[in-house]
Amino acid sequence: MSVNNYEIRIESIGGFGANLVGKLLGEIGANYINMEAQSFASYGSEKRGSPVKGYVRYSNKEIRINAP
């Protein structure tokens, strides 16, 4: 069995949904395509207009890394 790893990085400006899209993609991977999934966001301040990065990982094996 080959191991397939996929990583997605989403960049946006605060208020345009990068955090929500990352969470949804992670949930879709875990529930519908039967892969291990991890999603998290990185942002500075909690205000509209600040840069936001969302990260999503998929793998056939357990995901052991916990960094962007």
PDB file of N, CA and C in Angstrom:
ATOM      1  N   MET A   1       0.839  -1.182   0.000  1.00  0.00           N
ATOM      2  CA  MET A   1       0.000   0.000   0.000  1.00  0.00           C
ATOM      3  C   MET A   1       0.881   1.241   0.000  1.00  0.00           C
ATOM      4  N   SER A   2       0.658   2.129  -0.925  1.00  0.00           N
ATOM      5  CA  SER A   2       1.428   3.366  -0.952  1.00  0.00           C
ATOM      6  C   SER A   2       0.769   4.406  -0.056  1.00  0.00           C
ATOM      7  N   VAL A   3       1.596   5.254   0.496  1.00  0.00           N
ATOM      8  CA  VAL A   3       1.102   6.303   1.375  1.00  0.00           C
ATOM      9  C   VAL A   3       0.913   7.568   0.550  1.00  0.00           C
ATOM     10  N   ASN A   4      -0.282   8.092   0.591  1.00  0.00           N
ATOM     11  CA  ASN A   4      -0.573   9.346  -0.099  1.00  0.00           C
ATOM     12  C   ASN A   4      -0.724  10.447   0.931  1.00  0.00           C
ATOM     13  N   ASN A   5       0.098  11.474   0.809  1.00  0.00           N
ATOM     14  CA  ASN A   5       0.012  12.643   1.671  1.00  0.00           C
ATOM     15  C   ASN A   5      -0.338  13.845   0.821  1.00  0.00           C
ATOM     16  N   TYR A   6      -1.281  14.632   1.305  1.00  0.00           N
ATOM     17  CA  TYR A   6      -1.672  15.845   0.605  1.00  0.00           C
ATOM     18  C   TYR A   6      -1.683  16.982   1.607  1.00  0.00           C
ATOM     19  N   GLU A   7      -1.189  18.132   1.182  1.00  0.00           N
ATOM     20  CA  GLU A   7      -1.203  19.309   2.028  1.00  0.00           C
ATOM     21  C   GLU A   7      -1.770  20.478   1.239  1.00  0.00           C
ATOM     22  N   ILE A   8      -2.634  21.241   1.885  1.00  0.00           N
ATOM     23  CA  ILE A   8      -3.251  22.407   1.258  1.00  0.00           C
ATOM     24  C   ILE A   8      -2.993  23.597   2.168  1.00  0.00           C
ATOM     25  N   ARG A   9      -2.588  24.711   1.580  1.00  0.00           N
ATOM     26  CA  ARG A   9      -2.431  25.951   2.335  1.00  0.00           C
ATOM     27  C   ARG A   9      -3.382  26.982   1.756  1.00  0.00           C
ATOM     28  N   ILE A  10      -4.164  27.599   2.598  1.00  0.00           N
ATOM     29  CA  ILE A  10      -5.149  28.592   2.182  1.00  0.00           C
ATOM     30  C   ILE A  10      -4.728  29.927   2.782  1.00  0.00           C
ATOM     31  N   GLU A  11      -4.569  30.930   1.935  1.00  0.00           N
ATOM     32  CA  GLU A  11      -4.217  32.265   2.421  1.00  0.00           C
ATOM     33  C   GLU A  11      -5.338  33.223   2.089  1.00  0.00           C
ATOM     34  N   SER A  12      -5.647  34.076   3.040  1.00  0.00           N
ATOM     35  CA  SER A  12      -6.758  34.999   2.857  1.00  0.00           C
ATOM     36  C   SER A  12      -6.556  36.216   3.753  1.00  0.00           C
ATOM     37  N   ILE A  13      -7.474  37.108   3.648  1.00  0.00           N
ATOM     38  CA  ILE A  13      -7.534  38.261   4.544  1.00  0.00           C
ATOM     39  C   ILE A  13      -8.659  37.986   5.529  1.00  0.00           C
ATOM     40  N   GLY A  14      -8.441  38.312   6.795  1.00  0.00           N
ATOM     41  CA  GLY A  14      -9.421  38.038   7.839  1.00  0.00           C
ATOM     42  C   GLY A  14     -10.813  38.511   7.475  1.00  0.00           C
ATOM     43  N   GLY A  15     -11.784  37.652   7.691  1.00  0.00           N
ATOM     44  CA  GLY A  15     -13.166  37.981   7.381  1.00  0.00           C
ATOM     45  C   GLY A  15     -13.658  37.355   6.094  1.00  0.00           C
ATOM     46  N   PHE A  16     -12.772  36.686   5.333  1.00  0.00           N
ATOM     47  CA  PHE A  16     -13.173  36.077   4.073  1.00  0.00           C
ATOM     48  C   PHE A  16     -13.243  34.554   4.140  1.00  0.00           C
ATOM     49  N   GLY A  17     -13.135  33.945   5.304  1.00  0.00           N
ATOM     50  CA  GLY A  17     -13.439  32.539   5.473  1.00  0.00           C
ATOM     51  C   GLY A  17     -12.327  31.530   5.324  1.00  0.00           C
ATOM     52  N   ALA A  18     -11.062  31.902   5.395  1.00  0.00           N
ATOM     53  CA  ALA A  18      -9.976  30.925   5.260  1.00  0.00           C
ATOM     54  C   ALA A  18     -10.008  29.899   6.390  1.00  0.00           C
ATOM     55  N   ASN A  19     -10.319  30.333   7.591  1.00  0.00           N
ATOM     56  CA  ASN A  19     -10.385  29.428   8.729  1.00  0.00           C
ATOM     57  C   ASN A  19     -11.544  28.437   8.546  1.00  0.00           C
ATOM     58  N   LEU A  20     -12.696  28.918   8.143  1.00  0.00           N
ATOM     59  CA  LEU A  20     -13.860  28.055   7.936  1.00  0.00           C
ATOM     60  C   LEU A  20     -13.633  27.066   6.801  1.00  0.00           C
ATOM     61  N   VAL A  21     -13.046  27.515   5.705  1.00  0.00           N
ATOM     62  CA  VAL A  21     -12.772  26.624   4.576  1.00  0.00           C
ATOM     63  C   VAL A  21     -11.803  25.513   4.989  1.00  0.00           C
ATOM     64  N   GLY A  22     -10.788  25.849   5.760  1.00  0.00           N
ATOM     65  CA  GLY A  22      -9.855  24.837   6.244  1.00  0.00           C
ATOM     66  C   GLY A  22     -10.543  23.793   7.100  1.00  0.00           C
ATOM     67  N   LYS A  23     -11.424  24.230   8.003  1.00  0.00           N
ATOM     68  CA  LYS A  23     -12.154  23.293   8.848  1.00  0.00           C
ATOM     69  C   LYS A  23     -13.068  22.400   8.011  1.00  0.00           C
ATOM     70  N   LEU A  24     -13.755  22.979   7.036  1.00  0.00           N
ATOM     71  CA  LEU A  24     -14.654  22.193   6.187  1.00  0.00           C
ATOM     72  C   LEU A  24     -13.887  21.170   5.353  1.00  0.00           C
ATOM     73  N   LEU A  25     -12.760  21.567   4.770  1.00  0.00           N
ATOM     74  CA  LEU A  25     -11.968  20.617   3.987  1.00  0.00           C
ATOM     75  C   LEU A  25     -11.432  19.477   4.854  1.00  0.00           C
ATOM     76  N   GLY A  26     -11.027  19.786   6.079  1.00  0.00           N
ATOM     77  CA  GLY A  26     -10.575  18.747   6.988  1.00  0.00           C
ATOM     78  C   GLY A  26     -11.689  17.779   7.336  1.00  0.00           C
ATOM     79  N   GLU A  27     -12.876  18.297   7.576  1.00  0.00           N
ATOM     80  CA  GLU A  27     -14.013  17.442   7.908  1.00  0.00           C
ATOM     81  C   GLU A  27     -14.443  16.583   6.717  1.00  0.00           C
ATOM     82  N   ILE A  28     -14.402  17.149   5.524  1.00  0.00           N
ATOM     83  CA  ILE A  28     -14.736  16.382   4.320  1.00  0.00           C
ATOM     84  C   ILE A  28     -13.756  15.228   4.143  1.00  0.00           C
ATOM     85  N   GLY A  29     -12.478  15.489   4.336  1.00  0.00           N
ATOM     86  CA  GLY A  29     -11.477  14.428   4.200  1.00  0.00           C
ATOM     87  C   GLY A  29     -11.676  13.316   5.205  1.00  0.00           C
ATOM     88  N   ALA A  30     -12.004  13.682   6.433  1.00  0.00           N
ATOM     89  CA  ALA A  30     -12.165  12.670   7.477  1.00  0.00           C
ATOM     90  C   ALA A  30     -13.447  11.863   7.287  1.00  0.00           C
ATOM     91  N   ASN A  31     -14.520  12.515   6.885  1.00  0.00           N
ATOM     92  CA  ASN A  31     -15.815  11.835   6.837  1.00  0.00           C
ATOM     93  C   ASN A  31     -16.148  11.188   5.500  1.00  0.00           C
ATOM     94  N   TYR A  32     -15.731  11.782   4.400  1.00  0.00           N
ATOM     95  CA  TYR A  32     -16.215  11.329   3.104  1.00  0.00           C
ATOM     96  C   TYR A  32     -15.186  10.581   2.260  1.00  0.00           C
ATOM     97  N   ILE A  33     -13.904  10.890   2.403  1.00  0.00           N
ATOM     98  CA  ILE A  33     -12.926  10.166   1.592  1.00  0.00           C
ATOM     99  C   ILE A  33     -12.078   9.220   2.448  1.00  0.00           C
ATOM    100  N   ASN A  34     -12.474   9.052   3.706  1.00  0.00           N
ATOM    101  CA  ASN A  34     -11.869   8.075   4.620  1.00  0.00           C
ATOM    102  C   ASN A  34     -10.353   8.191   4.721  1.00  0.00           C
ATOM    103  N   MET A  35      -9.884   9.397   4.920  1.00  0.00           N
ATOM    104  CA  MET A  35      -8.459   9.623   5.149  1.00  0.00           C
ATOM    105  C   MET A  35      -8.303  10.301   6.500  1.00  0.00           C
ATOM    106  N   GLU A  36      -7.112  10.180   7.062  1.00  0.00           N
ATOM    107  CA  GLU A  36      -6.791  10.946   8.257  1.00  0.00           C
ATOM    108  C   GLU A  36      -6.679  12.408   7.836  1.00  0.00           C
ATOM    109  N   ALA A  37      -7.239  13.306   8.618  1.00  0.00           N
ATOM    110  CA  ALA A  37      -7.225  14.719   8.253  1.00  0.00           C
ATOM    111  C   ALA A  37      -6.845  15.568   9.453  1.00  0.00           C
ATOM    112  N   GLN A  38      -6.193  16.677   9.159  1.00  0.00           N
ATOM    113  CA  GLN A  38      -5.807  17.638  10.188  1.00  0.00           C
ATOM    114  C   GLN A  38      -5.984  19.018   9.590  1.00  0.00           C
ATOM    115  N   SER A  39      -6.602  19.937  10.335  1.00  0.00           N
ATOM    116  CA  SER A  39      -6.737  21.306   9.846  1.00  0.00           C
ATOM    117  C   SER A  39      -6.524  22.269  11.004  1.00  0.00           C
ATOM    118  N   PHE A  40      -5.878  23.384  10.709  1.00  0.00           N
ATOM    119  CA  PHE A  40      -5.680  24.424  11.709  1.00  0.00           C
ATOM    120  C   PHE A  40      -5.397  25.731  10.991  1.00  0.00           C
ATOM    121  N   ALA A  41      -5.562  26.812  11.692  1.00  0.00           N
ATOM    122  CA  ALA A  41      -5.359  28.135  11.113  1.00  0.00           C
ATOM    123  C   ALA A  41      -4.302  28.891  11.898  1.00  0.00           C
ATOM    124  N   SER A  42      -3.674  29.820  11.219  1.00  0.00           N
ATOM    125  CA  SER A  42      -2.666  30.673  11.823  1.00  0.00           C
ATOM    126  C   SER A  42      -3.038  32.120  11.525  1.00  0.00           C
ATOM    127  N   TYR A  43      -3.269  32.893  12.556  1.00  0.00           N
ATOM    128  CA  TYR A  43      -3.612  34.294  12.339  1.00  0.00           C
ATOM    129  C   TYR A  43      -3.094  35.107  13.505  1.00  0.00           C
ATOM    130  N   GLY A  44      -2.901  36.386  13.235  1.00  0.00           N
ATOM    131  CA  GLY A  44      -2.367  37.288  14.250  1.00  0.00           C
ATOM    132  C   GLY A  44      -3.483  37.848  15.110  1.00  0.00           C
ATOM    133  N   SER A  45      -4.012  38.969  14.714  1.00  0.00           N
ATOM    134  CA  SER A  45      -5.067  39.577  15.508  1.00  0.00           C
ATOM    135  C   SER A  45      -6.420  39.058  15.049  1.00  0.00           C
ATOM    136  N   GLU A  46      -7.412  39.274  15.859  1.00  0.00           N
ATOM    137  CA  GLU A  46      -8.755  38.766  15.590  1.00  0.00           C
ATOM    138  C   GLU A  46      -9.613  39.799  14.853  1.00  0.00           C
ATOM    139  N   LYS A  47      -9.000  40.654  14.077  1.00  0.00           N
ATOM    140  CA  LYS A  47      -9.795  41.691  13.421  1.00  0.00           C
ATOM    141  C   LYS A  47      -9.906  41.444  11.930  1.00  0.00           C
ATOM    142  N   ARG A  48     -10.906  42.025  11.343  1.00  0.00           N
ATOM    143  CA  ARG A  48     -11.120  41.917   9.914  1.00  0.00           C
ATOM    144  C   ARG A  48      -9.988  42.638   9.181  1.00  0.00           C
ATOM    145  N   GLY A  49      -9.452  41.995   8.158  1.00  0.00           N
ATOM    146  CA  GLY A  49      -8.411  42.611   7.345  1.00  0.00           C
ATOM    147  C   GLY A  49      -7.001  42.131   7.650  1.00  0.00           C
ATOM    148  N   SER A  50      -6.810  41.379   8.719  1.00  0.00           N
ATOM    149  CA  SER A  50      -5.468  40.865   9.018  1.00  0.00           C
ATOM    150  C   SER A  50      -5.227  39.570   8.239  1.00  0.00           C
ATOM    151  N   PRO A  51      -3.976  39.243   7.911  1.00  0.00           N
ATOM    152  CA  PRO A  51      -3.689  38.020   7.139  1.00  0.00           C
ATOM    153  C   PRO A  51      -4.003  36.747   7.922  1.00  0.00           C
ATOM    154  N   VAL A  52      -4.569  35.772   7.221  1.00  0.00           N
ATOM    155  CA  VAL A  52      -4.924  34.480   7.809  1.00  0.00           C
ATOM    156  C   VAL A  52      -4.398  33.381   6.896  1.00  0.00           C
ATOM    157  N   LYS A  53      -3.832  32.344   7.485  1.00  0.00           N
ATOM    158  CA  LYS A  53      -3.405  31.169   6.724  1.00  0.00           C
ATOM    159  C   LYS A  53      -4.091  29.947   7.324  1.00  0.00           C
ATOM    160  N   GLY A  54      -4.690  29.151   6.474  1.00  0.00           N
ATOM    161  CA  GLY A  54      -5.311  27.903   6.898  1.00  0.00           C
ATOM    162  C   GLY A  54      -4.527  26.741   6.319  1.00  0.00           C
ATOM    163  N   TYR A  55      -4.371  25.678   7.081  1.00  0.00           N
ATOM    164  CA  TYR A  55      -3.621  24.504   6.653  1.00  0.00           C
ATOM    165  C   TYR A  55      -4.493  23.262   6.778  1.00  0.00           C
ATOM    166  N   VAL A  56      -4.427  22.397   5.776  1.00  0.00           N
ATOM    167  CA  VAL A  56      -5.161  21.131   5.792  1.00  0.00           C
ATOM    168  C   VAL A  56      -4.202  20.036   5.345  1.00  0.00           C
ATOM    169  N   ARG A  57      -4.225  18.910   6.043  1.00  0.00           N
ATOM    170  CA  ARG A  57      -3.412  17.748   5.665  1.00  0.00           C
ATOM    171  C   ARG A  57      -4.302  16.521   5.575  1.00  0.00           C
ATOM    172  N   TYR A  58      -4.030  15.701   4.558  1.00  0.00           N
ATOM    173  CA  TYR A  58      -4.684  14.404   4.401  1.00  0.00           C
ATOM    174  C   TYR A  58      -3.608  13.339   4.297  1.00  0.00           C
ATOM    175  N   SER A  59      -3.887  12.169   4.826  1.00  0.00           N
ATOM    176  CA  SER A  59      -2.948  11.058   4.712  1.00  0.00           C
ATOM    177  C   SER A  59      -3.686   9.734   4.885  1.00  0.00           C
ATOM    178  N   ASN A  60      -3.120   8.681   4.314  1.00  0.00           N
ATOM    179  CA  ASN A  60      -3.672   7.346   4.525  1.00  0.00           C
ATOM    180  C   ASN A  60      -3.247   6.775   5.871  1.00  0.00           C
ATOM    181  N   LYS A  61      -2.146   7.308   6.432  1.00  0.00           N
ATOM    182  CA  LYS A  61      -1.638   6.872   7.725  1.00  0.00           C
ATOM    183  C   LYS A  61      -1.907   7.955   8.763  1.00  0.00           C
ATOM    184  N   GLU A  62      -1.602   7.634  10.015  1.00  0.00           N
ATOM    185  CA  GLU A  62      -1.748   8.605  11.089  1.00  0.00           C
ATOM    186  C   GLU A  62      -0.852   9.818  10.834  1.00  0.00           C
ATOM    187  N   ILE A  63      -1.380  10.994  11.050  1.00  0.00           N
ATOM    188  CA  ILE A  63      -0.612  12.233  10.876  1.00  0.00           C
ATOM    189  C   ILE A  63       0.060  12.552  12.206  1.00  0.00           C
ATOM    190  N   ARG A  64       1.387  12.576  12.195  1.00  0.00           N
ATOM    191  CA  ARG A  64       2.115  12.779  13.443  1.00  0.00           C
ATOM    192  C   ARG A  64       2.762  14.159  13.537  1.00  0.00           C
ATOM    193  N   ILE A  65       2.781  14.899  12.449  1.00  0.00           N
ATOM    194  CA  ILE A  65       3.355  16.247  12.474  1.00  0.00           C
ATOM    195  C   ILE A  65       2.275  17.237  12.866  1.00  0.00           C
ATOM    196  N   ASN A  66       2.676  18.259  13.618  1.00  0.00           N
ATOM    197  CA  ASN A  66       1.704  19.230  14.102  1.00  0.00           C
ATOM    198  C   ASN A  66       2.228  20.644  13.918  1.00  0.00           C
ATOM    199  N   ALA A  67       2.762  20.940  12.739  1.00  0.00           N
ATOM    200  CA  ALA A  67       3.314  22.261  12.447  1.00  0.00           C
ATOM    201  C   ALA A  67       2.919  22.652  11.027  1.00  0.00           C
ATOM    202  N   PRO A  68       2.914  23.951  10.728  1.00  0.00           N
ATOM    203  CA  PRO A  68       2.509  24.367   9.360  1.00  0.00           C
ATOM    204  C   PRO A  68       3.374  23.839   8.259  1.00  0.00           C
TER     205      PRO A  68
END
